[in-house]
Amino acid sequence: MLVARMGRAATPGGVEYDPARLDSVERRFWREIWESMPAAEAAEHGVELRDFGPVQATITAALPTREMLNLVLGASEPEAVASGDLAAAVDWAASKGVTPCVPVAPGLPQSAAAERWLSEAGFEPDRPWMKFVRDAHPPRFPAPGGVEVVEVGSGTGEPFGMIAATGFGLPAWAAGYFAQLPRTDGWRCYVARVDGVAQACGAMLVDGEVAELGIAATLEGGRRRGCQLALLRRRILDAADAGCELLFVETGARVQGQAASSYRNTLRAGFEEAYLRPHWVPGGGPS
């Protein structure tokens, strides 16, 4: 549960954050993933990015029902509803044949207006995602044994993009979303090796004093080996070295009866639950 404090919020454990700032960093996060896709592959698979005032739409016509590949961000920005920008972004995404997913952070001044508009437009809240935050204090858990974390840089030859695409169950061409990120300003990308073989990946976008962690994927050979916990630990250390004061990450809300290793790893790494963010999709859309 978030606790309001002069336009900011805080977790029950006292970690303060600004939900609007997190939304802003997240828009940059997805924008730069889309911008890194090579132009030929983007054209072939309908990978497009378009701005509608403060609203940002990133779509993939070749994968029309994958929520995270068809996002409309910025719904709770000032004037997004009143200006018609949210409506224009949703209409454009739908015109491309995709099922747009519209996350709405709770508690912002325009959140209620955005959710009201979405409901009237036939959208329904799908499974929410939990936003986690932590400050930059050192990790209080040891590095998992048998896992080597390597930062990916120019010329290292590590298969960062391939691991991300395969781990997320995407086609091979989708590696193009991620392959150029290690050479993009502000990005830090990593692989975790087991017995010398890269088996998992993770990335971090540093935006001033805030870092967003994401692109956490693991191949079958790296499952249950501590790869993602090791990647979390390394990124926390590197974020602190880079001068970050706040780190955040998002994962699907816990569902009874389903495995929740990502959720457990995030809590073990010292992140605190900040808020649940519903993902609004057209009625009858993906669940």
CSV table of N, CA and C in Angstrom, one decimal, residues 116-253:
chain,number,residue,atom,x,y,z
A,116,ARG,N,-11.8,5.8,-15.8
A,116,ARG,CA,-13.2,6.0,-16.1
A,116,ARG,C,-13.3,6.0,-17.7
A,117,TRP,N,-12.4,6.6,-18.4
A,117,TRP,CA,-12.5,6.6,-19.8
A,117,TRP,C,-12.3,5.2,-20.4
A,118,LEU,N,-11.3,4.5,-19.8
A,118,LEU,CA,-11.1,3.1,-20.3
A,118,LEU,C,-12.3,2.2,-20.1
A,119,SER,N,-12.9,2.4,-19.0
A,119,SER,CA,-14.1,1.5,-18.7
A,119,SER,C,-15.2,1.9,-19.7
A,120,GLU,N,-15.4,3.2,-19.9
A,120,GLU,CA,-16.5,3.6,-20.9
A,120,GLU,C,-16.1,3.1,-22.3
A,121,ALA,N,-14.8,3.0,-22.6
A,121,ALA,CA,-14.4,2.5,-23.9
A,121,ALA,C,-14.4,1.0,-24.1
A,122,GLY,N,-14.9,0.3,-23.1
A,122,GLY,CA,-15.0,-1.1,-23.2
A,122,GLY,C,-13.8,-1.9,-22.7
A,123,PHE,N,-12.8,-1.2,-22.0
A,123,PHE,CA,-11.7,-1.9,-21.5
A,123,PHE,C,-12.0,-2.4,-20.1
A,124,GLU,N,-11.2,-3.5,-19.7
A,124,GLU,CA,-11.4,-4.1,-18.4
A,124,GLU,C,-10.0,-4.3,-17.7
A,125,PRO,N,-9.9,-4.1,-16.4
A,125,PRO,CA,-8.6,-4.4,-15.8
A,125,PRO,C,-8.3,-5.9,-15.8
A,126,ASP,N,-7.1,-6.1,-16.4
A,126,ASP,CA,-6.6,-7.5,-16.4
A,126,ASP,C,-5.7,-7.8,-15.2
A,127,ARG,N,-5.0,-8.9,-15.2
A,127,ARG,CA,-4.2,-9.2,-14.0
A,127,ARG,C,-3.2,-8.0,-13.8
A,128,PRO,N,-3.2,-7.5,-12.5
A,128,PRO,CA,-2.3,-6.4,-12.2
A,128,PRO,C,-0.8,-6.8,-12.1
A,129,TRP,N,0.0,-5.9,-12.2
A,129,TRP,CA,1.5,-6.1,-11.9
A,129,TRP,C,1.9,-5.3,-10.7
A,130,MET,N,2.8,-5.9,-9.9
A,130,MET,CA,3.3,-5.2,-8.7
A,130,MET,C,4.5,-4.4,-9.0
A,131,LYS,N,4.5,-3.1,-8.6
A,131,LYS,CA,5.7,-2.3,-8.7
A,131,LYS,C,6.4,-2.4,-7.4
A,132,PHE,N,7.7,-2.6,-7.5
A,132,PHE,CA,8.6,-2.7,-6.3
A,132,PHE,C,9.6,-1.6,-6.3
A,133,VAL,N,10.0,-1.1,-5.2
A,133,VAL,CA,11.0,-0.1,-5.1
A,133,VAL,C,12.0,-0.5,-3.9
A,134,ARG,N,13.2,0.0,-4.0
A,134,ARG,CA,14.2,-0.1,-2.9
A,134,ARG,C,15.1,1.1,-3.1
A,135,ASP,N,15.8,1.4,-1.9
A,135,ASP,CA,16.9,2.4,-2.0
A,135,ASP,C,18.1,1.7,-2.4
A,136,ALA,N,19.2,2.4,-2.5
A,136,ALA,CA,20.5,1.8,-3.0
A,136,ALA,C,21.4,1.2,-1.9
A,137,HIS,N,20.8,0.8,-0.8
A,137,HIS,CA,21.6,0.2,0.2
A,137,HIS,C,22.2,-1.2,-0.3
A,138,PRO,N,23.4,-1.6,0.1
A,138,PRO,CA,24.0,-2.8,-0.4
A,138,PRO,C,23.2,-4.0,-0.2
A,139,PRO,N,23.3,-5.0,-1.1
A,139,PRO,CA,22.5,-6.2,-0.9
A,139,PRO,C,22.8,-6.9,0.4
A,140,ARG,N,21.8,-7.5,1.0
A,140,ARG,CA,22.0,-8.2,2.3
A,140,ARG,C,21.9,-9.7,2.1
A,141,PHE,N,22.2,-10.1,0.9
A,141,PHE,CA,22.1,-11.6,0.6
A,141,PHE,C,23.4,-11.9,-0.1
A,142,PRO,N,23.9,-13.1,0.0
A,142,PRO,CA,25.2,-13.5,-0.6
A,142,PRO,C,25.0,-13.7,-2.1
A,143,ALA,N,26.0,-13.6,-2.9
A,143,ALA,CA,26.0,-14.0,-4.3
A,143,ALA,C,25.8,-15.5,-4.4
A,144,PRO,N,24.8,-16.0,-5.2
A,144,PRO,CA,24.6,-17.4,-5.3
A,144,PRO,C,25.9,-18.1,-5.9
A,145,GLY,N,26.2,-19.2,-5.3
A,145,GLY,CA,27.4,-20.0,-5.8
A,145,GLY,C,27.2,-20.6,-7.2
A,146,GLY,N,28.3,-20.7,-7.9
A,146,GLY,CA,28.2,-21.3,-9.2
A,146,GLY,C,27.7,-20.5,-10.4
A,147,VAL,N,27.5,-19.2,-10.1
A,147,VAL,CA,26.9,-18.3,-11.1
A,147,VAL,C,27.9,-17.1,-11.3
A,148,GLU,N,28.3,-16.9,-12.5
A,148,GLU,CA,29.2,-15.7,-12.8
A,148,GLU,C,28.4,-14.7,-13.6
A,149,VAL,N,28.3,-13.5,-13.1
A,149,VAL,CA,27.6,-12.4,-13.8
A,149,VAL,C,28.6,-11.6,-14.6
A,150,VAL,N,28.3,-11.3,-15.9
A,150,VAL,CA,29.2,-10.6,-16.8
A,150,VAL,C,28.4,-9.5,-17.4
A,151,GLU,N,29.0,-8.3,-17.4
A,151,GLU,CA,28.4,-7.2,-18.1
A,151,GLU,C,28.6,-7.3,-19.6
A,152,VAL,N,27.6,-7.0,-20.3
A,152,VAL,CA,27.7,-7.1,-21.8
A,152,VAL,C,28.1,-5.8,-22.3
A,153,GLY,N,29.2,-5.8,-23.1
A,153,GLY,CA,29.6,-4.5,-23.8
A,153,GLY,C,29.9,-4.8,-25.2
A,154,SER,N,30.3,-3.7,-25.9
A,154,SER,CA,30.6,-3.8,-27.3
A,154,SER,C,31.7,-4.9,-27.5
A,155,GLY,N,31.4,-5.8,-28.4
A,155,GLY,CA,32.5,-6.8,-28.7
A,155,GLY,C,32.6,-8.0,-27.8
A,156,THR,N,31.7,-8.1,-26.8
A,156,THR,CA,31.8,-9.2,-25.9
A,156,THR,C,31.3,-10.5,-26.5
A,157,GLY,N,30.4,-10.4,-27.4
A,157,GLY,CA,29.8,-11.6,-28.0
A,157,GLY,C,28.8,-12.4,-27.2
A,158,GLU,N,28.4,-11.8,-26.1
A,158,GLU,CA,27.4,-12.5,-25.3
A,158,GLU,C,26.0,-12.5,-25.9
A,159,PRO,N,25.3,-13.6,-25.9
A,159,PRO,CA,24.0,-13.6,-26.6
A,159,PRO,C,22.8,-13.0,-25.8
A,160,PHE,N,23.0,-11.7,-25.4
A,160,PHE,CA,22.0,-11.1,-24.5
A,160,PHE,C,20.6,-11.1,-25.2
A,161,GLY,N,20.5,-10.6,-26.4
A,161,GLY,CA,19.3,-10.5,-27.1
A,161,GLY,C,18.6,-11.9,-27.3
A,162,MET,N,19.4,-12.9,-27.7
A,162,MET,CA,18.9,-14.2,-27.9
A,162,MET,C,18.3,-14.8,-26.6
A,163,ILE,N,19.0,-14.6,-25.5
A,163,ILE,CA,18.5,-15.1,-24.2
A,163,ILE,C,17.2,-14.5,-23.9
A,164,ALA,N,17.1,-13.1,-24.1
A,164,ALA,CA,15.9,-12.4,-23.7
A,164,ALA,C,14.7,-12.9,-24.6
A,165,ALA,N,14.9,-13.0,-25.9
A,165,ALA,CA,13.8,-13.5,-26.7
A,165,ALA,C,13.4,-14.9,-26.4
A,166,THR,N,14.4,-15.8,-26.3
A,166,THR,CA,14.1,-17.2,-26.0
A,166,THR,C,13.4,-17.4,-24.6
A,167,GLY,N,14.0,-16.7,-23.6
A,167,GLY,CA,13.4,-16.8,-22.3
A,167,GLY,C,12.0,-16.3,-22.1
A,168,PHE,N,11.6,-15.3,-23.0
A,168,PHE,CA,10.3,-14.8,-22.9
A,168,PHE,C,9.4,-15.5,-23.9
A,169,GLY,N,9.8,-16.6,-24.6
A,169,GLY,CA,9.0,-17.3,-25.5
A,169,GLY,C,8.7,-16.6,-26.7
A,170,LEU,N,9.6,-15.7,-27.2
A,170,LEU,CA,9.4,-14.9,-28.4
A,170,LEU,C,10.1,-15.6,-29.6
A,171,PRO,N,9.7,-15.2,-30.8
A,171,PRO,CA,10.4,-15.8,-32.0
A,171,PRO,C,11.8,-15.2,-32.1
A,172,ALA,N,12.7,-15.8,-32.9
A,172,ALA,CA,14.1,-15.5,-32.9
A,172,ALA,C,14.3,-14.0,-33.3
A,173,TRP,N,13.4,-13.5,-34.2
A,173,TRP,CA,13.6,-12.1,-34.7
A,173,TRP,C,13.5,-11.1,-33.6
A,174,ALA,N,12.8,-11.5,-32.5
A,174,ALA,CA,12.5,-10.6,-31.4
A,174,ALA,C,13.8,-10.3,-30.6
A,175,ALA,N,14.9,-11.0,-30.9
A,175,ALA,CA,16.2,-10.6,-30.2
A,175,ALA,C,16.6,-9.2,-30.6
A,176,GLY,N,16.1,-8.7,-31.8
A,176,GLY,CA,16.4,-7.4,-32.2
A,176,GLY,C,15.9,-6.3,-31.3
A,177,TYR,N,14.9,-6.6,-30.4
A,177,TYR,CA,14.5,-5.6,-29.5
A,177,TYR,C,15.6,-5.3,-28.5
A,178,PHE,N,16.5,-6.2,-28.2
A,178,PHE,CA,17.4,-6.2,-27.1
A,178,PHE,C,18.9,-6.1,-27.5
A,179,ALA,N,19.2,-6.6,-28.7
A,179,ALA,CA,20.6,-6.8,-29.0
A,179,ALA,C,21.4,-5.5,-29.0
A,180,GLN,N,20.8,-4.4,-29.3
A,180,GLN,CA,21.6,-3.1,-29.3
A,180,GLN,C,21.6,-2.4,-28.0
A,181,LEU,N,20.9,-2.8,-27.0
A,181,LEU,CA,20.8,-2.1,-25.8
A,181,LEU,C,22.1,-1.9,-25.0
A,182,PRO,N,23.0,-2.9,-25.1
A,182,PRO,CA,24.3,-2.8,-24.4
A,182,PRO,C,25.1,-1.6,-24.9
A,183,ARG,N,24.8,-1.1,-26.1
A,183,ARG,CA,25.5,0.0,-26.7
A,183,ARG,C,24.7,1.3,-26.7
A,184,THR,N,23.6,1.3,-25.9
A,184,THR,CA,22.7,2.5,-25.8
A,184,THR,C,23.0,3.2,-24.5
A,185,ASP,N,23.1,4.6,-24.5
A,185,ASP,CA,23.5,5.4,-23.4
A,185,ASP,C,22.5,5.1,-22.2
A,186,GLY,N,23.0,4.9,-21.0
A,186,GLY,CA,22.2,4.7,-19.9
A,186,GLY,C,21.9,3.3,-19.6
A,187,TRP,N,22.1,2.4,-20.5
A,187,TRP,CA,21.8,1.0,-20.3
A,187,TRP,C,23.0,0.2,-19.8
A,188,ARG,N,22.7,-0.7,-18.9
A,188,ARG,CA,23.7,-1.7,-18.4
A,188,ARG,C,23.0,-3.0,-18.6
A,189,CYS,N,23.7,-3.9,-19.3
A,189,CYS,CA,23.1,-5.2,-19.6
A,189,CYS,C,24.1,-6.3,-19.2
A,190,TYR,N,23.5,-7.4,-18.8
A,190,TYR,CA,24.3,-8.5,-18.1
A,190,TYR,C,23.8,-9.9,-18.6
A,191,VAL,N,24.7,-10.8,-18.5
A,191,VAL,CA,24.3,-12.2,-18.6
A,191,VAL,C,24.9,-13.0,-17.4
A,192,ALA,N,24.2,-14.0,-17.0
A,192,ALA,CA,24.7,-14.9,-16.0
A,192,ALA,C,25.1,-16.2,-16.6
A,193,ARG,N,26.4,-16.6,-16.3
A,193,ARG,CA,26.9,-17.9,-16.8
A,193,ARG,C,26.9,-19.0,-15.7
A,194,VAL,N,26.5,-20.1,-16.2
A,194,VAL,CA,26.6,-21.4,-15.4
A,194,VAL,C,27.5,-22.3,-16.1
A,195,ASP,N,28.6,-22.7,-15.4
A,195,ASP,CA,29.6,-23.6,-16.0
A,195,ASP,C,30.1,-23.0,-17.3
A,196,GLY,N,30.3,-21.7,-17.3
A,196,GLY,CA,30.9,-20.9,-18.4
A,196,GLY,C,29.9,-20.6,-19.6
A,197,VAL,N,28.7,-21.0,-19.5
A,197,VAL,CA,27.7,-20.8,-20.5
A,197,VAL,C,26.6,-19.8,-20.1
A,198,ALA,N,26.4,-18.8,-20.9
A,198,ALA,CA,25.4,-17.8,-20.6
A,198,ALA,C,24.0,-18.4,-20.6
A,199,GLN,N,23.3,-18.3,-19.5
A,199,GLN,CA,22.0,-18.9,-19.3
A,199,GLN,C,20.9,-18.0,-18.9
A,200,ALA,N,21.2,-16.8,-18.6
A,200,ALA,CA,20.2,-15.8,-18.2
A,200,ALA,C,20.7,-14.4,-18.4
A,201,CYS,N,19.7,-13.5,-18.5
A,201,CYS,CA,20.1,-12.1,-18.7
A,201,CYS,C,19.2,-11.2,-17.8
A,202,GLY,N,19.7,-9.9,-17.7
A,202,GLY,CA,19.0,-8.9,-17.0
A,202,GLY,C,19.6,-7.5,-17.5
A,203,ALA,N,18.8,-6.5,-17.4
A,203,ALA,CA,19.2,-5.2,-17.8
A,203,ALA,C,18.8,-4.1,-16.8
A,204,MET,N,19.4,-2.9,-17.0
A,204,MET,CA,19.1,-1.8,-16.1
A,204,MET,C,19.2,-0.5,-16.9
A,205,LEU,N,18.2,0.3,-16.8
A,205,LEU,CA,18.3,1.7,-17.4
A,205,LEU,C,18.5,2.7,-16.3
A,206,VAL,N,19.6,3.4,-16.3
A,206,VAL,CA,19.9,4.4,-15.3
A,206,VAL,C,19.5,5.8,-15.9
A,207,ASP,N,18.6,6.4,-15.2
A,207,ASP,CA,18.0,7.7,-15.6
A,207,ASP,C,18.2,8.7,-14.4
A,208,GLY,N,19.4,9.3,-14.4
A,208,GLY,CA,19.6,10.2,-13.2
A,208,GLY,C,19.8,9.4,-12.0
A,209,GLU,N,18.9,9.8,-11.0
A,209,GLU,CA,19.0,9.1,-9.7
A,209,GLU,C,18.1,7.9,-9.6
A,210,VAL,N,17.5,7.5,-10.7
A,210,VAL,CA,16.5,6.4,-10.7
A,210,VAL,C,17.0,5.3,-11.7
A,211,ALA,N,16.9,4.1,-11.3
A,211,ALA,CA,17.2,3.0,-12.2
A,211,ALA,C,16.0,2.0,-12.3
A,212,GLU,N,15.7,1.6,-13.5
A,212,GLU,CA,14.7,0.6,-13.7
A,212,GLU,C,15.4,-0.7,-14.1
A,213,LEU,N,15.0,-1.8,-13.4
A,213,LEU,CA,15.6,-3.1,-13.7
A,213,LEU,C,14.5,-3.9,-14.5
A,214,GLY,N,15.0,-4.6,-15.5
A,214,GLY,CA,14.1,-5.4,-16.3
A,214,GLY,C,14.8,-6.3,-17.2
A,215,ILE,N,14.0,-6.9,-18.2
A,215,ILE,CA,14.5,-7.9,-19.2
A,215,ILE,C,15.2,-9.0,-18.5
A,216,ALA,N,14.5,-9.6,-17.5
A,216,ALA,CA,15.0,-10.7,-16.7
A,216,ALA,C,14.5,-12.0,-17.4
A,217,ALA,N,15.3,-12.7,-18.0
A,217,ALA,CA,14.9,-14.0,-18.7
A,217,ALA,C,16.0,-15.0,-18.4
A,218,THR,N,15.5,-16.3,-18.4
A,218,THR,CA,16.4,-17.4,-18.1
A,218,THR,C,16.1,-18.6,-19.0
A,219,LEU,N,17.1,-19.1,-19.6
A,219,LEU,CA,17.0,-20.3,-20.4
A,219,LEU,C,16.8,-21.6,-19.5
A,220,GLU,N,16.3,-22.6,-20.1
A,220,GLU,CA,16.0,-23.8,-19.3
A,220,GLU,C,17.3,-24.3,-18.5
A,221,GLY,N,18.4,-24.2,-19.1
A,221,GLY,CA,19.6,-24.7,-18.4
A,221,GLY,C,20.1,-23.9,-17.2
A,222,GLY,N,19.5,-22.7,-17.1
A,222,GLY,CA,19.8,-21.9,-15.9
A,222,GLY,C,18.8,-21.8,-14.8
A,223,ARG,N,17.7,-22.6,-15.0
A,223,ARG,CA,16.6,-22.5,-14.1
A,223,ARG,C,17.0,-23.1,-12.7
A,224,ARG,N,16.5,-22.5,-11.7
A,224,ARG,CA,16.7,-23.0,-10.3
A,224,ARG,C,18.2,-23.0,-9.9
A,225,ARG,N,19.0,-22.2,-10.5
A,225,ARG,CA,20.4,-22.1,-10.2
A,225,ARG,C,20.8,-20.8,-9.6
A,226,GLY,N,19.9,-19.9,-9.4
A,226,GLY,CA,20.2,-18.6,-8.7
A,226,GLY,C,20.6,-17.5,-9.7
A,227,CYS,N,20.4,-17.7,-11.0
A,227,CYS,CA,20.8,-16.8,-12.0
A,227,CYS,C,20.2,-15.4,-11.8
A,228,GLN,N,18.9,-15.4,-11.6
A,228,GLN,CA,18.3,-14.1,-11.5
A,228,GLN,C,18.6,-13.4,-10.2
A,229,LEU,N,18.8,-14.1,-9.1
A,229,LEU,CA,19.1,-13.5,-7.9
A,229,LEU,C,20.5,-12.9,-8.0
A,230,ALA,N,21.4,-13.6,-8.7
A,230,ALA,CA,22.8,-13.1,-8.9
A,230,ALA,C,22.7,-11.8,-9.8
A,231,LEU,N,21.9,-11.8,-10.8
A,231,LEU,CA,21.7,-10.6,-11.7
A,231,LEU,C,21.2,-9.4,-10.9
A,232,LEU,N,20.2,-9.7,-10.0
A,232,LEU,CA,19.7,-8.6,-9.2
A,232,LEU,C,20.8,-8.0,-8.3
A,233,ARG,N,21.6,-8.9,-7.7
A,233,ARG,CA,22.6,-8.4,-6.8
A,233,ARG,C,23.6,-7.5,-7.5
A,234,ARG,N,24.0,-7.9,-8.7
A,234,ARG,CA,25.0,-7.2,-9.5
A,234,ARG,C,24.4,-5.8,-9.9
A,235,ARG,N,23.2,-5.8,-10.3
A,235,ARG,CA,22.6,-4.5,-10.7
A,235,ARG,C,22.4,-3.6,-9.6
A,236,ILE,N,22.0,-4.1,-8.4
A,236,ILE,CA,21.9,-3.2,-7.2
A,236,ILE,C,23.3,-2.6,-6.9
A,237,LEU,N,24.3,-3.3,-6.9
A,237,LEU,CA,25.6,-2.8,-6.7
A,237,LEU,C,26.0,-1.7,-7.7
A,238,ASP,N,25.8,-2.0,-9.0
A,238,ASP,CA,26.2,-1.1,-10.0
A,238,ASP,C,25.3,0.1,-10.0
A,239,ALA,N,24.1,0.0,-9.7
A,239,ALA,CA,23.2,1.2,-9.6
A,239,ALA,C,23.7,2.1,-8.5
A,240,ALA,N,24.1,1.6,-7.4
A,240,ALA,CA,24.6,2.4,-6.3
A,240,ALA,C,25.9,3.1,-6.7
A,241,ASP,N,26.8,2.4,-7.4
A,241,ASP,CA,28.0,3.0,-7.9
A,241,ASP,C,27.8,4.1,-9.0
A,242,ALA,N,26.6,4.0,-9.7
A,242,ALA,CA,26.3,5.0,-10.7
A,242,ALA,C,25.6,6.2,-10.1
A,243,GLY,N,25.4,6.2,-8.7
A,243,GLY,CA,24.8,7.3,-8.1
A,243,GLY,C,23.3,7.3,-7.9
A,244,CYS,N,22.7,6.1,-8.2
A,244,CYS,CA,21.2,6.0,-8.1
A,244,CYS,C,20.8,6.0,-6.7
A,245,GLU,N,19.7,6.6,-6.4
A,245,GLU,CA,19.1,6.6,-5.1
A,245,GLU,C,17.9,5.7,-4.9
A,246,LEU,N,17.2,5.4,-6.1
A,246,LEU,CA,16.0,4.6,-6.1
A,246,LEU,C,16.1,3.6,-7.2
A,247,LEU,N,15.7,2.4,-6.9
A,247,LEU,CA,15.6,1.4,-8.0
A,247,LEU,C,14.2,0.8,-8.0
A,248,PHE,N,13.7,0.5,-9.2
A,248,PHE,CA,12.4,-0.1,-9.2
A,248,PHE,C,12.3,-1.2,-10.3
A,249,VAL,N,11.4,-2.1,-10.1
A,249,VAL,CA,11.2,-3.2,-11.0
A,249,VAL,C,9.7,-3.6,-10.9
A,250,GLU,N,9.2,-4.4,-11.9
A,250,GLU,CA,7.8,-4.7,-11.9
A,250,GLU,C,7.7,-6.2,-12.3
A,251,THR,N,6.8,-6.9,-11.6
A,251,THR,CA,6.5,-8.3,-12.0
A,251,THR,C,5.0,-8.6,-11.8
A,252,GLY,N,4.6,-9.6,-12.4
A,252,GLY,CA,3.1,-10.0,-12.2
A,252,GLY,C,2.7,-10.2,-10.8
A,253,ALA,N,1.5,-9.8,-10.5
A,253,ALA,CA,1.0,-10.0,-9.1
A,253,ALA,C,1.0,-11.5,-8.8
